[in-house]
Short mmCIF file of the C-alpha atoms (twelve columns), coordinates in Angstrom:
data_MODEL
# 
_entry.id   MODEL 
# 
loop_
_atom_site.group_PDB 
_atom_site.id 
_atom_site.type_symbol 
_atom_site.label_atom_id 
_atom_site.label_alt_id 
_atom_site.label_comp_id 
_atom_site.label_asym_id 
_atom_site.label_seq_id 
_atom_site.Cartn_x 
_atom_site.Cartn_y 
_atom_site.Cartn_z 
_atom_site.pdbx_PDB_model_num 
ATOM 1   C CA . MET A 1   0.010   -0.006  0.019  1 
ATOM 2   C CA . VAL A 2   1.038   3.633   -0.329 1 
ATOM 3   C CA . LEU A 3   1.152   4.447   3.376  1 
ATOM 4   C CA . GLU A 4   4.015   2.072   3.997  1 
ATOM 5   C CA . LYS A 5   6.193   4.158   1.679  1 
ATOM 6   C CA . ILE A 6   5.502   7.288   3.823  1 
ATOM 7   C CA . TYR A 7   6.988   5.955   7.031  1 
ATOM 8   C CA . PRO A 8   9.808   3.433   7.585  1 
ATOM 9   C CA . SER A 9   9.126   0.254   9.551  1 
ATOM 10  C CA . GLY A 10  11.793  1.224   12.054 1 
ATOM 11  C CA . TRP A 11  9.822   4.309   12.900 1 
ATOM 12  C CA . LEU A 12  6.990   2.133   14.215 1 
ATOM 13  C CA . GLU A 13  9.282   -0.031  16.253 1 
ATOM 14  C CA . ASN A 14  10.929  2.961   17.907 1 
ATOM 15  C CA . ARG A 15  7.612   4.694   18.543 1 
ATOM 16  C CA . PRO A 16  4.983   2.131   19.537 1 
ATOM 17  C CA . TRP A 17  2.306   4.771   20.035 1 
ATOM 18  C CA . SER A 18  2.469   5.532   16.362 1 
ATOM 19  C CA . ALA A 19  1.501   1.888   15.729 1 
ATOM 20  C CA . PHE A 20  -1.512  2.559   17.967 1 
ATOM 21  C CA . VAL A 21  -2.528  5.536   15.856 1 
ATOM 22  C CA . LEU A 22  -1.884  3.540   12.629 1 
ATOM 23  C CA . GLY A 23  -4.097  0.653   13.857 1 
ATOM 24  C CA . PHE A 24  -6.791  3.163   14.842 1 
ATOM 25  C CA . ALA A 25  -6.624  4.906   11.417 1 
ATOM 26  C CA . TYR A 26  -6.658  1.636   9.463  1 
ATOM 27  C CA . SER A 27  -9.623  0.282   11.381 1 
ATOM 28  C CA . VAL A 28  -11.626 3.501   10.988 1 
ATOM 29  C CA . PHE A 29  -10.895 3.394   7.268  1 
ATOM 30  C CA . GLY A 30  -11.780 -0.352  7.089  1 
ATOM 31  C CA . LEU A 31  -15.089 0.286   8.924  1 
ATOM 32  C CA . PHE A 32  -16.153 3.136   6.618  1 
ATOM 33  C CA . LEU A 33  -15.038 1.301   3.478  1 
ATOM 34  C CA . ALA A 34  -16.926 -1.843  4.536  1 
ATOM 35  C CA . LEU A 35  -20.046 0.216   5.271  1 
ATOM 36  C CA . PHE A 36  -19.742 1.868   1.884  1 
ATOM 37  C CA . LEU A 37  -19.053 -1.274  -0.131 1 
ATOM 38  C CA . PHE A 38  -21.254 -3.751  1.766  1 
ATOM 39  C CA . PRO A 39  -24.060 -1.766  3.390  1 
ATOM 40  C CA . GLN A 40  -26.103 -4.855  4.129  1 
ATOM 41  C CA . GLU A 41  -23.406 -6.827  6.030  1 
ATOM 42  C CA . PRO A 42  -20.407 -4.663  6.859  1 
ATOM 43  C CA . SER A 43  -19.244 -6.258  10.132 1 
ATOM 44  C CA . MET A 44  -17.038 -9.158  9.004  1 
ATOM 45  C CA . VAL A 45  -15.859 -7.184  5.976  1 
ATOM 46  C CA . ALA A 46  -14.625 -4.420  8.225  1 
ATOM 47  C CA . VAL A 47  -12.533 -6.867  10.265 1 
ATOM 48  C CA . ALA A 48  -11.181 -8.397  7.029  1 
ATOM 49  C CA . LEU A 49  -10.362 -5.023  5.482  1 
ATOM 50  C CA . THR A 50  -8.632  -3.867  8.683  1 
ATOM 51  C CA . ALA A 51  -6.521  -7.032  8.700  1 
ATOM 52  C CA . ILE A 52  -5.689  -6.653  5.059  1 
ATOM 53  C CA . LEU A 53  -4.577  -3.039  5.582  1 
ATOM 54  C CA . LEU A 54  -2.307  -4.022  8.456  1 
ATOM 55  C CA . ILE A 55  -0.596  -6.950  6.681  1 
ATOM 56  C CA . PRO A 56  2.137   -4.933  4.902  1 
ATOM 57  C CA . THR A 57  2.944   -2.959  8.030  1 
ATOM 58  C CA . ILE A 58  3.226   -6.028  10.235 1 
ATOM 59  C CA . ASP A 59  5.208   -7.829  7.573  1 
ATOM 60  C CA . ALA A 60  7.703   -5.002  7.395  1 
ATOM 61  C CA . ILE A 61  8.072   -5.004  11.228 1 
ATOM 62  C CA . VAL A 62  8.576   -8.806  11.297 1 
ATOM 63  C CA . GLN A 63  11.175  -8.665  8.566  1 
ATOM 64  C CA . ARG A 64  13.054  -5.928  10.386 1 
ATOM 65  C CA . GLY A 65  12.868  -7.988  13.596 1 
ATOM 66  C CA . GLU A 66  14.299  -11.002 11.814 1 
ATOM 67  C CA . LEU A 67  17.239  -8.894  10.662 1 
ATOM 68  C CA . ASN A 68  17.762  -7.764  14.244 1 
ATOM 69  C CA . SER A 69  17.589  -11.268 15.668 1 
ATOM 70  C CA . ALA A 70  20.080  -12.529 13.031 1 
ATOM 71  C CA . THR A 71  22.683  -10.050 14.315 1 
ATOM 72  C CA . LYS A 72  22.071  -10.648 18.002 1 
ATOM 73  C CA . GLU A 73  22.457  -13.759 20.110 1 
ATOM 74  C CA . SER A 74  19.137  -14.696 21.746 1 
ATOM 75  C CA . VAL A 75  18.834  -17.500 24.233 1 
ATOM 76  C CA . GLY A 76  15.935  -18.182 26.557 1 
ATOM 77  C CA . LEU A 77  14.237  -14.953 27.657 1 
ATOM 78  C CA . GLY A 78  16.691  -13.059 25.493 1 
ATOM 79  C CA . VAL A 79  14.230  -13.670 22.607 1 
ATOM 80  C CA . LEU A 80  11.751  -11.372 24.306 1 
ATOM 81  C CA . THR A 81  14.327  -8.686  24.834 1 
ATOM 82  C CA . VAL A 82  15.623  -8.918  21.269 1 
ATOM 83  C CA . HIS A 83  12.078  -8.667  19.882 1 
ATOM 84  C CA . ARG A 84  10.692  -6.218  22.443 1 
ATOM 85  C CA . ASN A 85  10.153  -3.393  19.999 1 
ATOM 86  C CA . MET A 86  8.505   -5.628  17.393 1 
ATOM 87  C CA . ILE A 87  6.197   -7.071  20.062 1 
ATOM 88  C CA . LEU A 88  5.277   -3.619  21.375 1 
ATOM 89  C CA . ALA A 89  4.521   -2.347  17.821 1 
ATOM 90  C CA . TYR A 90  2.307   -5.338  17.168 1 
ATOM 91  C CA . LEU A 91  0.601   -4.937  20.534 1 
ATOM 92  C CA . PHE A 92  -0.099  -1.223  20.073 1 
ATOM 93  C CA . ALA A 93  -1.441  -1.802  16.554 1 
ATOM 94  C CA . PHE A 94  -3.819  -4.400  18.043 1 
ATOM 95  C CA . LEU A 95  -4.856  -2.034  20.799 1 
ATOM 96  C CA . GLY A 96  -5.538  0.712   18.181 1 
ATOM 97  C CA . VAL A 97  -7.856  -1.614  16.285 1 
ATOM 98  C CA . PHE A 98  -9.526  -2.787  19.488 1 
ATOM 99  C CA . THR A 99  -10.067 0.816   20.684 1 
ATOM 100 C CA . THR A 100 -11.687 1.745   17.329 1 
ATOM 101 C CA . PHE A 101 -14.173 -1.136  17.523 1 
ATOM 102 C CA . ALA A 102 -14.884 -0.456  21.204 1 
ATOM 103 C CA . ILE A 103 -15.503 3.263   20.542 1 
ATOM 104 C CA . PHE A 104 -17.709 2.652   17.590 1 
ATOM 105 C CA . SER A 105 -19.754 0.008   19.389 1 
ATOM 106 C CA . THR A 106 -20.364 2.231   22.470 1 
ATOM 107 C CA . VAL A 107 -20.661 5.697   20.907 1 
ATOM 108 C CA . LEU A 108 -23.026 4.790   17.981 1 
ATOM 109 C CA . PRO A 109 -26.689 4.500   18.697 1 
ATOM 110 C CA . THR A 110 -27.882 1.003   19.455 1 
ATOM 111 C CA . LEU A 111 -29.528 0.516   16.048 1 
ATOM 112 C CA . ALA A 112 -26.447 1.683   14.107 1 
ATOM 113 C CA . ALA A 113 -24.053 -0.346  16.232 1 
ATOM 114 C CA . GLY A 114 -26.383 -3.387  15.878 1 
ATOM 115 C CA . HIS A 115 -26.258 -3.054  12.089 1 
ATOM 116 C CA . LEU A 116 -22.522 -2.279  11.797 1 
ATOM 117 C CA . PHE A 117 -21.567 -5.159  14.086 1 
ATOM 118 C CA . SER A 118 -24.402 -7.562  13.417 1 
ATOM 119 C CA . SER A 119 -22.401 -10.678 12.575 1 
ATOM 120 C CA . LEU A 120 -19.914 -10.037 15.418 1 
ATOM 121 C CA . LEU A 121 -22.710 -9.550  17.943 1 
ATOM 122 C CA . SER A 122 -24.584 -12.591 16.751 1 
ATOM 123 C CA . VAL A 123 -21.612 -14.710 17.648 1 
ATOM 124 C CA . ARG A 124 -21.446 -13.130 21.047 1 
ATOM 125 C CA . TYR A 125 -25.094 -13.657 21.838 1 
ATOM 126 C CA . GLY A 126 -25.287 -17.165 20.353 1 
ATOM 127 C CA . SER A 127 -27.570 -16.760 17.380 1 
ATOM 128 C CA . VAL A 128 -25.202 -18.643 15.097 1 
ATOM 129 C CA . GLY A 129 -24.197 -22.248 15.171 1 
ATOM 130 C CA . GLN A 130 -27.597 -23.673 15.965 1 
ATOM 131 C CA . ALA A 131 -26.680 -27.156 14.617 1 
ATOM 132 C CA . THR A 132 -27.929 -30.048 16.713 1 
# 
């Protein structure tokens, strides 16, 4: 995608809060795009679009982490210290996506949130998987 060309992957590793903002922005974009493209059933499409948007960023972070681990010795818990920045960037990107979905599900009126997250809520309340 074009946005990965604007910022280097090392920038996200050194500033995990920027990964939070990036996850937030991608999920907002994914929600609106899913609502625009699939107005009848946007919930699962929004999750899929958000994941697709984050794939190049996460891939760049993982590749950079592999280069770092190839140059450093990591034994036992040293793996966590070597990959600390990569893990934090991934965690903050997840928290950005989670925050977006939490805000949209609580701030929107009940009818709008029910429509936007219909498939996700049906799994939560057990209206799917009725096989006997």
